[in-house]
mmCIF file of C-alpha atoms in Angstrom:
data_model
loop_
_atom_site.group_PDB
_atom_site.id
_atom_site.type_symbol
_atom_site.label_atom_id
_atom_site.label_comp_id
_atom_site.label_asym_id
_atom_site.label_seq_id
_atom_site.Cartn_x
_atom_site.Cartn_y
_atom_site.Cartn_z
ATOM 1 C CA MET A 103 -16.160 -7.875 -12.135
ATOM 2 C CA THR A 104 -16.695 -11.422 -13.264
ATOM 3 C CA SER A 105 -13.401 -12.417 -14.894
ATOM 4 C CA GLN A 106 -11.612 -15.391 -13.362
ATOM 5 C CA THR A 107 -8.536 -14.191 -11.482
ATOM 6 C CA PRO A 108 -6.008 -15.854 -9.121
ATOM 7 C CA THR A 109 -6.421 -15.213 -5.423
ATOM 8 C CA THR A 110 -3.793 -15.385 -2.736
ATOM 9 C CA SER A 111 -4.792 -18.967 -2.042
ATOM 10 C CA GLY A 112 -3.975 -19.916 -5.633
ATOM 11 C CA ALA A 113 -7.584 -20.591 -6.644
ATOM 12 C CA SER A 114 -9.423 -18.751 -9.400
ATOM 13 C CA VAL A 115 -12.562 -16.964 -8.330
ATOM 14 C CA PRO A 116 -14.610 -14.029 -9.614
ATOM 15 C CA GLY A 117 -13.186 -10.603 -8.856
ATOM 16 C CA PRO A 118 -14.695 -8.483 -6.061
ATOM 17 C CA ASP A 119 -18.036 -6.669 -6.387
ATOM 18 C CA ASN A 120 -16.785 -3.389 -5.072
ATOM 19 C CA GLY A 121 -6.790 -2.154 -14.854
ATOM 20 C CA ASP A 122 -1.903 -1.508 -19.677
ATOM 21 C CA ASN A 123 0.570 -4.062 -18.644
ATOM 22 C CA GLY A 124 3.603 -2.731 -16.863
ATOM 23 C CA ASP A 125 7.014 -2.201 -18.388
ATOM 24 C CA ASN A 126 8.174 -5.271 -16.505
ATOM 25 C CA GLY A 127 5.811 -7.946 -17.794
ATOM 26 C CA ASP A 128 2.391 -9.394 -17.118
ATOM 27 C CA ASN A 129 0.474 -7.648 -14.370
ATOM 28 C CA GLY A 130 -2.688 -9.653 -14.760
ATOM 29 C CA ASP A 131 -4.775 -7.923 -17.458
ATOM 30 C CA ASP A 132 -4.751 -5.507 -20.373
ATOM 31 C CA GLY A 133 -4.985 -2.271 -18.404
ATOM 32 C CA ILE A 134 -7.703 -0.174 -16.844
ATOM 33 C CA THR A 135 -10.407 1.736 -18.675
ATOM 34 C CA ALA A 136 -10.664 5.499 -19.117
ATOM 35 C CA ALA A 137 -13.771 5.445 -16.932
ATOM 36 C CA ALA A 138 -11.838 3.657 -14.185
ATOM 37 C CA VAL A 139 -9.080 6.277 -14.396
ATOM 38 C CA ASP A 140 -11.654 9.051 -14.034
ATOM 39 C CA ALA A 141 -13.260 7.300 -11.066
ATOM 40 C CA TYR A 142 -9.864 6.773 -9.430
ATOM 41 C CA LEU A 143 -8.898 10.440 -9.856
ATOM 42 C CA ALA A 144 -12.273 11.457 -8.409
ATOM 43 C CA ARG A 145 -11.705 9.176 -5.403
ATOM 44 C CA ILE A 146 -8.426 10.905 -4.532
ATOM 45 C CA GLY A 147 -9.642 14.392 -5.492
ATOM 46 C CA ALA A 148 -7.130 14.869 -8.309
ATOM 47 C CA ASP A 149 -7.374 16.335 -11.785
ATOM 48 C CA ARG A 150 -5.945 14.419 -14.736
ATOM 49 C CA PRO A 151 -2.363 15.702 -15.037
ATOM 50 C CA VAL A 152 -1.364 17.498 -18.230
ATOM 51 C CA ARG A 153 2.060 15.851 -18.127
ATOM 52 C CA ALA A 154 3.485 12.804 -16.369
ATOM 53 C CA ASP A 155 6.157 14.755 -14.487
ATOM 54 C CA ILE A 156 7.402 14.810 -10.892
ATOM 55 C CA ASP A 157 4.991 17.565 -9.867
ATOM 56 C CA ALA A 158 2.078 15.416 -10.983
ATOM 57 C CA LEU A 159 3.517 12.299 -9.317
ATOM 58 C CA ARG A 160 4.055 14.139 -6.039
ATOM 59 C CA ASP A 161 0.509 15.517 -6.109
ATOM 60 C CA LEU A 162 -1.024 12.119 -6.922
ATOM 61 C CA GLN A 163 0.868 10.309 -4.150
ATOM 62 C CA HIS A 164 0.009 13.022 -1.614
ATOM 63 C CA ARG A 165 -3.688 12.962 -2.498
ATOM 64 C CA HIS A 166 -3.771 9.157 -2.503
ATOM 65 C CA LEU A 167 -2.364 8.984 1.022
ATOM 66 C CA LEU A 168 -4.924 11.513 2.243
ATOM 67 C CA ALA A 169 -7.905 9.764 0.629
ATOM 68 C CA VAL A 170 -7.339 6.002 0.493
ATOM 69 C CA PRO A 171 -6.798 4.147 3.775
ATOM 70 C CA PHE A 172 -4.196 1.533 4.514
ATOM 71 C CA GLU A 173 -6.364 -1.291 5.870
ATOM 72 C CA ASN A 174 -6.404 -5.048 6.364
ATOM 73 C CA LEU A 175 -10.166 -5.467 6.740
ATOM 74 C CA SER A 176 -10.432 -8.041 3.939
ATOM 75 C CA VAL A 177 -8.254 -10.404 5.986
ATOM 76 C CA HIS A 178 -10.823 -10.402 8.803
ATOM 77 C CA LEU A 179 -13.974 -10.125 6.674
ATOM 78 C CA GLY A 180 -13.070 -13.297 4.781
ATOM 79 C CA GLU A 181 -12.798 -11.443 1.467
ATOM 80 C CA ASP A 182 -10.571 -12.614 -1.369
ATOM 81 C CA ILE A 183 -7.543 -10.487 -2.164
ATOM 82 C CA VAL A 184 -7.248 -10.500 -5.935
ATOM 83 C CA LEU A 185 -3.917 -9.331 -7.332
ATOM 84 C CA GLU A 186 -5.139 -8.201 -10.733
ATOM 85 C CA GLU A 187 -5.050 -4.571 -11.809
ATOM 86 C CA ARG A 188 -8.705 -4.069 -12.660
ATOM 87 C CA ALA A 189 -9.852 -5.751 -9.455
ATOM 88 C CA LEU A 190 -7.446 -3.682 -7.362
ATOM 89 C CA VAL A 191 -8.562 -0.443 -8.995
ATOM 90 C CA ALA A 192 -12.216 -1.419 -8.597
ATOM 91 C CA LYS A 193 -11.671 -1.934 -4.871
ATOM 92 C CA VAL A 194 -10.212 1.574 -4.498
ATOM 93 C CA THR A 195 -12.833 3.281 -6.657
ATOM 94 C CA GLY A 196 -15.501 1.334 -4.755
ATOM 95 C CA GLY A 197 -14.576 3.086 -1.533
ATOM 96 C CA ARG A 198 -12.089 0.705 0.063
ATOM 97 C CA GLY A 199 -8.344 0.685 0.671
ATOM 98 C CA GLY A 200 -6.054 -2.269 1.268
ATOM 99 C CA PHE A 201 -2.558 -3.265 2.264
ATOM 100 C CA CYS A 202 0.629 -2.713 0.258
ATOM 101 C CA TYR A 203 0.012 -5.200 -2.563
ATOM 102 C CA GLU A 204 -3.429 -3.754 -3.210
ATOM 103 C CA LEU A 205 -2.656 -0.061 -2.771
ATOM 104 C CA ASN A 206 0.601 0.040 -4.723
ATOM 105 C CA GLY A 207 -0.767 -2.405 -7.304
ATOM 106 C CA ALA A 208 -3.727 -0.114 -7.922
ATOM 107 C CA PHE A 209 -1.656 3.086 -7.799
ATOM 108 C CA GLY A 210 0.823 1.625 -10.277
ATOM 109 C CA ALA A 211 -2.027 0.839 -12.675
ATOM 110 C CA LEU A 212 -3.301 4.423 -12.389
ATOM 111 C CA LEU A 213 0.159 5.874 -13.007
ATOM 112 C CA ARG A 214 0.689 3.727 -16.119
ATOM 113 C CA ALA A 215 -2.657 4.835 -17.492
ATOM 114 C CA LEU A 216 -1.581 8.458 -16.982
ATOM 115 C CA GLY A 217 1.668 8.018 -18.922
ATOM 116 C CA PHE A 218 4.197 7.209 -16.187
ATOM 117 C CA ARG A 219 6.579 4.266 -16.621
ATOM 118 C CA VAL A 220 6.135 1.990 -13.607
ATOM 119 C CA THR A 221 8.063 -1.033 -12.369
ATOM 120 C CA LEU A 222 6.952 -3.152 -9.406
ATOM 121 C CA LEU A 223 9.632 -3.783 -6.778
ATOM 122 C CA GLN A 224 9.664 -6.200 -3.859
ATOM 123 C CA ALA A 225 11.018 -5.389 -0.422
ATOM 124 C CA ARG A 226 11.595 -7.110 2.925
ATOM 125 C CA VAL A 227 10.531 -5.152 6.001
ATOM 126 C CA PHE A 228 12.853 -4.805 8.989
ATOM 127 C CA GLY A 229 11.265 -6.183 12.146
ATOM 128 C CA ASP A 230 12.291 -6.496 15.766
ATOM 129 C CA GLY A 231 16.031 -6.622 16.256
ATOM 130 C CA GLY A 232 16.643 -5.719 12.632
ATOM 131 C CA ARG A 233 15.333 -9.067 11.392
ATOM 132 C CA LEU A 234 14.245 -9.036 7.765
ATOM 133 C CA GLY A 235 10.793 -10.257 6.825
ATOM 134 C CA ILE A 236 9.918 -12.709 4.093
ATOM 135 C CA PRO A 237 10.670 -12.105 0.408
ATOM 136 C CA TYR A 238 7.825 -10.131 -1.181
ATOM 137 C CA ASP A 239 6.992 -8.765 2.257
ATOM 138 C CA HIS A 240 6.191 -5.399 0.675
ATOM 139 C CA MET A 241 5.490 -3.930 -2.752
ATOM 140 C CA ALA A 242 6.821 -0.537 -3.847
ATOM 141 C CA LEU A 243 6.989 1.303 -7.182
ATOM 142 C CA ARG A 244 9.839 2.555 -9.342
ATOM 143 C CA VAL A 245 8.424 5.417 -11.413
ATOM 144 C CA GLU A 246 9.948 7.221 -14.377
ATOM 145 C CA THR A 247 8.576 10.576 -15.467
ATOM 146 C CA GLU A 248 8.498 12.534 -18.725
ATOM 147 C CA ASP A 249 10.573 15.434 -17.383
ATOM 148 C CA GLY A 250 13.834 13.501 -17.074
ATOM 149 C CA THR A 251 13.906 13.560 -13.277
ATOM 150 C CA GLY A 252 14.146 10.497 -11.077
ATOM 151 C CA PRO A 253 13.669 7.603 -11.200
ATOM 152 C CA TRP A 254 11.392 7.868 -8.171
ATOM 153 C CA LEU A 255 10.384 5.527 -5.363
ATOM 154 C CA ALA A 256 6.624 5.901 -4.982
ATOM 155 C CA ASP A 257 4.782 4.160 -2.150
ATOM 156 C CA VAL A 258 1.193 4.538 -0.914
ATOM 157 C CA GLY A 259 1.143 1.256 1.018
ATOM 158 C CA PHE A 260 3.633 1.440 3.887
ATOM 159 C CA GLY A 261 1.667 3.052 6.669
ATOM 160 C CA ASP A 262 3.410 6.097 8.152
ATOM 161 C CA ASN A 263 5.928 6.598 5.353
ATOM 162 C CA ALA A 264 7.105 9.460 3.128
ATOM 163 C CA LEU A 265 4.362 11.745 1.902
ATOM 164 C CA TRP A 266 6.214 12.454 -1.349
ATOM 165 C CA PRO A 267 8.108 10.185 -3.764
ATOM 166 C CA LEU A 268 11.815 9.731 -2.988
ATOM 167 C CA ALA A 269 14.624 10.086 -5.534
ATOM 168 C CA LEU A 270 15.689 6.480 -6.070
ATOM 169 C CA ASP A 271 19.276 7.266 -7.160
ATOM 170 C CA ASP A 272 19.948 9.802 -4.379
ATOM 171 C CA ARG A 273 22.010 8.456 -1.439
ATOM 172 C CA THR A 274 21.866 11.671 0.594
ATOM 173 C CA GLU A 275 19.225 12.623 3.147
ATOM 174 C CA GLN A 276 15.885 13.593 1.597
ATOM 175 C CA GLU A 277 13.579 15.968 3.443
ATOM 176 C CA ASP A 278 9.874 15.113 3.515
ATOM 177 C CA PRO A 279 6.929 16.431 5.563
ATOM 178 C CA ARG A 280 6.991 13.054 7.390
ATOM 179 C CA GLY A 281 10.686 13.199 8.299
ATOM 180 C CA VAL A 282 14.157 12.694 6.871
ATOM 181 C CA PHE A 283 14.633 9.692 4.571
ATOM 182 C CA ARG A 284 17.694 8.125 3.032
ATOM 183 C CA LEU A 285 18.335 5.262 0.619
ATOM 184 C CA ARG A 286 21.532 3.404 1.537
ATOM 185 C CA GLU A 287 23.411 0.731 -0.395
ATOM 186 C CA ALA A 288 22.838 -2.798 0.921
ATOM 187 C CA PRO A 289 24.252 -6.240 0.012
ATOM 188 C CA GLN A 290 23.557 -7.796 -3.417
ATOM 189 C CA GLY A 291 22.694 -4.461 -5.016
ATOM 190 C CA ASP A 292 19.699 -3.828 -2.747
ATOM 191 C CA LEU A 293 18.829 -0.559 -1.020
ATOM 192 C CA ASP A 294 17.830 0.029 2.595
ATOM 193 C CA LEU A 295 15.244 2.746 3.210
ATOM 194 C CA LEU A 296 15.972 4.666 6.405
ATOM 195 C CA ARG A 297 13.709 7.105 8.176
ATOM 196 C CA GLY A 298 15.396 9.233 10.811
ATOM 197 C CA GLY A 299 18.291 6.763 10.735
ATOM 198 C CA SER A 300 16.042 3.752 11.412
ATOM 199 C CA ARG A 301 15.847 1.039 8.735
ATOM 200 C CA GLN A 302 12.345 0.554 7.310
ATOM 201 C CA PHE A 303 12.731 -2.007 4.523
ATOM 202 C CA ARG A 304 15.283 -3.510 2.113
ATOM 203 C CA LEU A 305 14.413 -2.883 -1.522
ATOM 204 C CA ASP A 306 15.279 -5.297 -4.348
ATOM 205 C CA LEU A 307 15.666 -3.283 -7.568
ATOM 206 C CA ARG A 308 14.898 -6.148 -9.961
ATOM 207 C CA PRO A 309 11.583 -5.750 -11.855
ATOM 208 C CA ARG A 310 8.677 -7.871 -10.634
ATOM 209 C CA THR A 311 5.134 -8.688 -11.785
ATOM 210 C CA LEU A 312 1.897 -8.838 -9.819
ATOM 211 C CA PRO A 313 1.649 -12.658 -9.769
ATOM 212 C CA GLU A 314 5.041 -12.829 -8.040
ATOM 213 C CA PHE A 315 3.481 -11.196 -4.967
ATOM 214 C CA LEU A 316 0.809 -13.872 -4.526
ATOM 215 C CA GLY A 317 2.895 -15.826 -2.017
ATOM 216 C CA GLY A 318 3.604 -12.780 0.131
ATOM 217 C CA ALA A 319 -0.036 -11.723 0.124
ATOM 218 C CA TRP A 320 -1.148 -15.261 1.020
ATOM 219 C CA TYR A 321 1.337 -15.381 3.885
ATOM 220 C CA HIS A 322 0.160 -12.076 5.321
ATOM 221 C CA ARG A 323 -3.518 -13.023 5.179
ATOM 222 C CA THR A 324 -3.058 -16.507 6.706
ATOM 223 C CA SER A 325 0.048 -16.805 8.882
ATOM 224 C CA PRO A 326 -0.175 -16.400 12.670
ATOM 225 C CA ASP A 327 3.262 -14.776 12.400
ATOM 226 C CA SER A 328 1.897 -11.929 10.276
ATOM 227 C CA HIS A 329 0.858 -8.783 12.119
ATOM 228 C CA PHE A 330 -2.025 -8.475 9.643
ATOM 229 C CA THR A 331 -3.709 -11.572 11.076
ATOM 230 C CA ARG A 332 -3.144 -10.429 14.662
ATOM 231 C CA SER A 333 -4.661 -6.963 14.389
ATOM 232 C CA LEU A 334 -7.347 -4.875 12.726
ATOM 233 C CA VAL A 335 -6.230 -1.580 11.280
ATOM 234 C CA CYS A 336 -7.624 1.167 9.052
ATOM 235 C CA SER A 337 -5.477 4.289 8.787
ATOM 236 C CA ARG A 338 -4.823 7.288 6.573
ATOM 237 C CA PHE A 339 -2.952 10.573 6.553
ATOM 238 C CA THR A 340 -4.788 13.823 7.270
ATOM 239 C CA GLU A 341 -3.692 17.389 6.568
ATOM 240 C CA THR A 342 -2.771 17.769 10.251
ATOM 241 C CA GLY A 343 -1.537 14.274 11.097
ATOM 242 C CA ARG A 344 -3.195 10.882 10.951
ATOM 243 C CA VAL A 345 -6.396 9.038 11.850
ATOM 244 C CA THR A 346 -6.405 5.317 12.704
ATOM 245 C CA LEU A 347 -9.097 2.862 13.739
ATOM 246 C CA SER A 348 -7.491 -0.129 15.433
ATOM 247 C CA GLY A 349 -10.203 -2.580 16.365
ATOM 248 C CA ARG A 350 -12.545 -0.411 18.410
ATOM 249 C CA THR A 351 -10.006 2.276 19.303
ATOM 250 C CA LEU A 352 -10.072 5.474 17.255
ATOM 251 C CA VAL A 353 -6.780 7.371 17.354
ATOM 252 C CA THR A 354 -6.431 10.845 15.859
ATOM 253 C CA THR A 355 -2.988 12.421 15.718
ATOM 254 C CA VAL A 356 -2.772 16.186 15.348
ATOM 255 C CA GLY A 357 0.571 17.943 15.450
ATOM 256 C CA GLY A 358 2.174 14.923 17.104
ATOM 257 C CA GLU A 359 -0.441 14.744 19.871
ATOM 258 C CA GLN A 360 -2.638 11.644 20.049
ATOM 259 C CA HIS A 361 -6.283 11.539 21.064
ATOM 260 C CA ARG A 362 -7.834 8.124 21.742
ATOM 261 C CA THR A 363 -11.530 7.275 21.772
ATOM 262 C CA GLU A 364 -12.902 3.855 22.694
ATOM 263 C CA LEU A 365 -15.930 2.940 20.571
ATOM 264 C CA VAL A 366 -18.457 0.835 22.453
ATOM 265 C CA THR A 367 -21.234 -0.097 20.037
ATOM 266 C CA ASP A 368 -21.115 -1.637 16.586
ATOM 267 C CA GLU A 369 -22.934 1.422 15.286
ATOM 268 C CA GLU A 370 -20.131 3.674 16.515
ATOM 269 C CA VAL A 371 -17.500 1.486 14.844
ATOM 270 C CA LEU A 372 -19.329 1.376 11.517
ATOM 271 C CA ALA A 373 -19.849 5.154 11.663
ATOM 272 C CA ALA A 374 -16.120 5.675 12.288
ATOM 273 C CA TYR A 375 -15.214 3.576 9.239
ATOM 274 C CA ARG A 376 -17.686 5.579 7.161
ATOM 275 C CA ASP A 377 -16.979 9.080 8.442
ATOM 276 C CA HIS A 378 -13.178 8.943 8.768
ATOM 277 C CA PHE A 379 -12.248 6.613 5.906
ATOM 278 C CA GLY A 380 -15.212 6.543 3.515
ATOM 279 C CA VAL A 381 -15.481 2.782 4.091
ATOM 280 C CA ARG A 382 -19.065 1.543 4.246
ATOM 281 C CA LEU A 383 -19.453 -1.877 5.840
ATOM 282 C CA SER A 384 -22.515 -3.951 6.657
ATOM 283 C CA ARG A 385 -20.871 -5.569 9.685
ATOM 284 C CA VAL A 386 -18.017 -4.872 12.055
ATOM 285 C CA PRO A 387 -14.809 -6.754 11.193
ATOM 286 C CA GLU A 388 -13.624 -9.079 13.965
ATOM 287 C CA LEU A 389 -10.249 -10.732 14.380
ATOM 288 C CA ARG A 390 -10.172 -14.124 12.688
ATOM 289 C CA ALA A 391 -7.956 -16.977 13.831
ATOM 290 C CA ALA A 392 -4.964 -17.373 11.521
ATOM 291 C CA VAL A 393 -4.083 -20.779 10.109
ATOM 292 C CA ALA A 394 -0.690 -22.355 10.587
ATOM 293 C CA VAL A 395 1.456 -22.015 7.496
ATOM 294 C CA PRO A 396 3.888 -24.936 7.002
ATOM 295 C CA GLY A 397 7.421 -23.710 6.396
ATOM 296 C CA ARG A 398 6.375 -20.091 6.916
ATOM 297 C CA ASP A 399 9.865 -19.058 8.055
ATOM 298 C CA ALA A 400 11.527 -20.296 4.893
ATOM 299 C CA GLY A 401 13.381 -17.494 3.146
ATOM 300 C CA ARG A 402 13.657 -15.300 6.209
#
């Protein structure tokens, strides 16, 4: 893509080589093409749904989590992170993944193109000691379907999270293949997402637009306080568990049992990215030193 788009540093640069506006305002372009939708569906192994209902949404989220990895490789490869729908979709259809802003931004664009009504939501992740992260720490999706169910909380960008969408208005426990989840009322009209009784993130229900997440994405790709600058990760669900490449350590989880393999050569690392995640790289990502971010704790 060659259109000029804002990056997380605030500059305008061409989109990456490797997008219908939302119901909630400007999401950066005029929607994604039919060809891009077809390529996206092919990437996740899904057929175009006949109807934008909960069965289709559940299938699309499940397939997305199995096919597209959660990864922060762009942070350490020095690649721009462009929060614009067509660029995000192009990254996914080009064989890559991303972190929450990229994955849920792209998935939201796909869902809109398929007839779902999608609103971007911001969340703050609970850290050590129950401390909340920065505003726009995480992006999630509010999705409305044609069958009158929901609304639904869809999320393909929060690591080891629910496999299926969660009923956004339900305050009881919700069973999922990945555990028991619950949405609980929080101050100022927010909702806390709990998994097995443990708080995951605090969700703000006010509609947001893609450009509003630029600050959060910039923070997470530059701040030494962000876990994304301190680690390398590429991870996805499998039918039997999960597979994760953390630096040079390959971890496969099957039925709750972990198997770890240390990869010695660059060739082994590149092969692991290719064979387990479909990510083809010309060089091995290495941890990059994060830059100090003045006032990075503001808003916490």
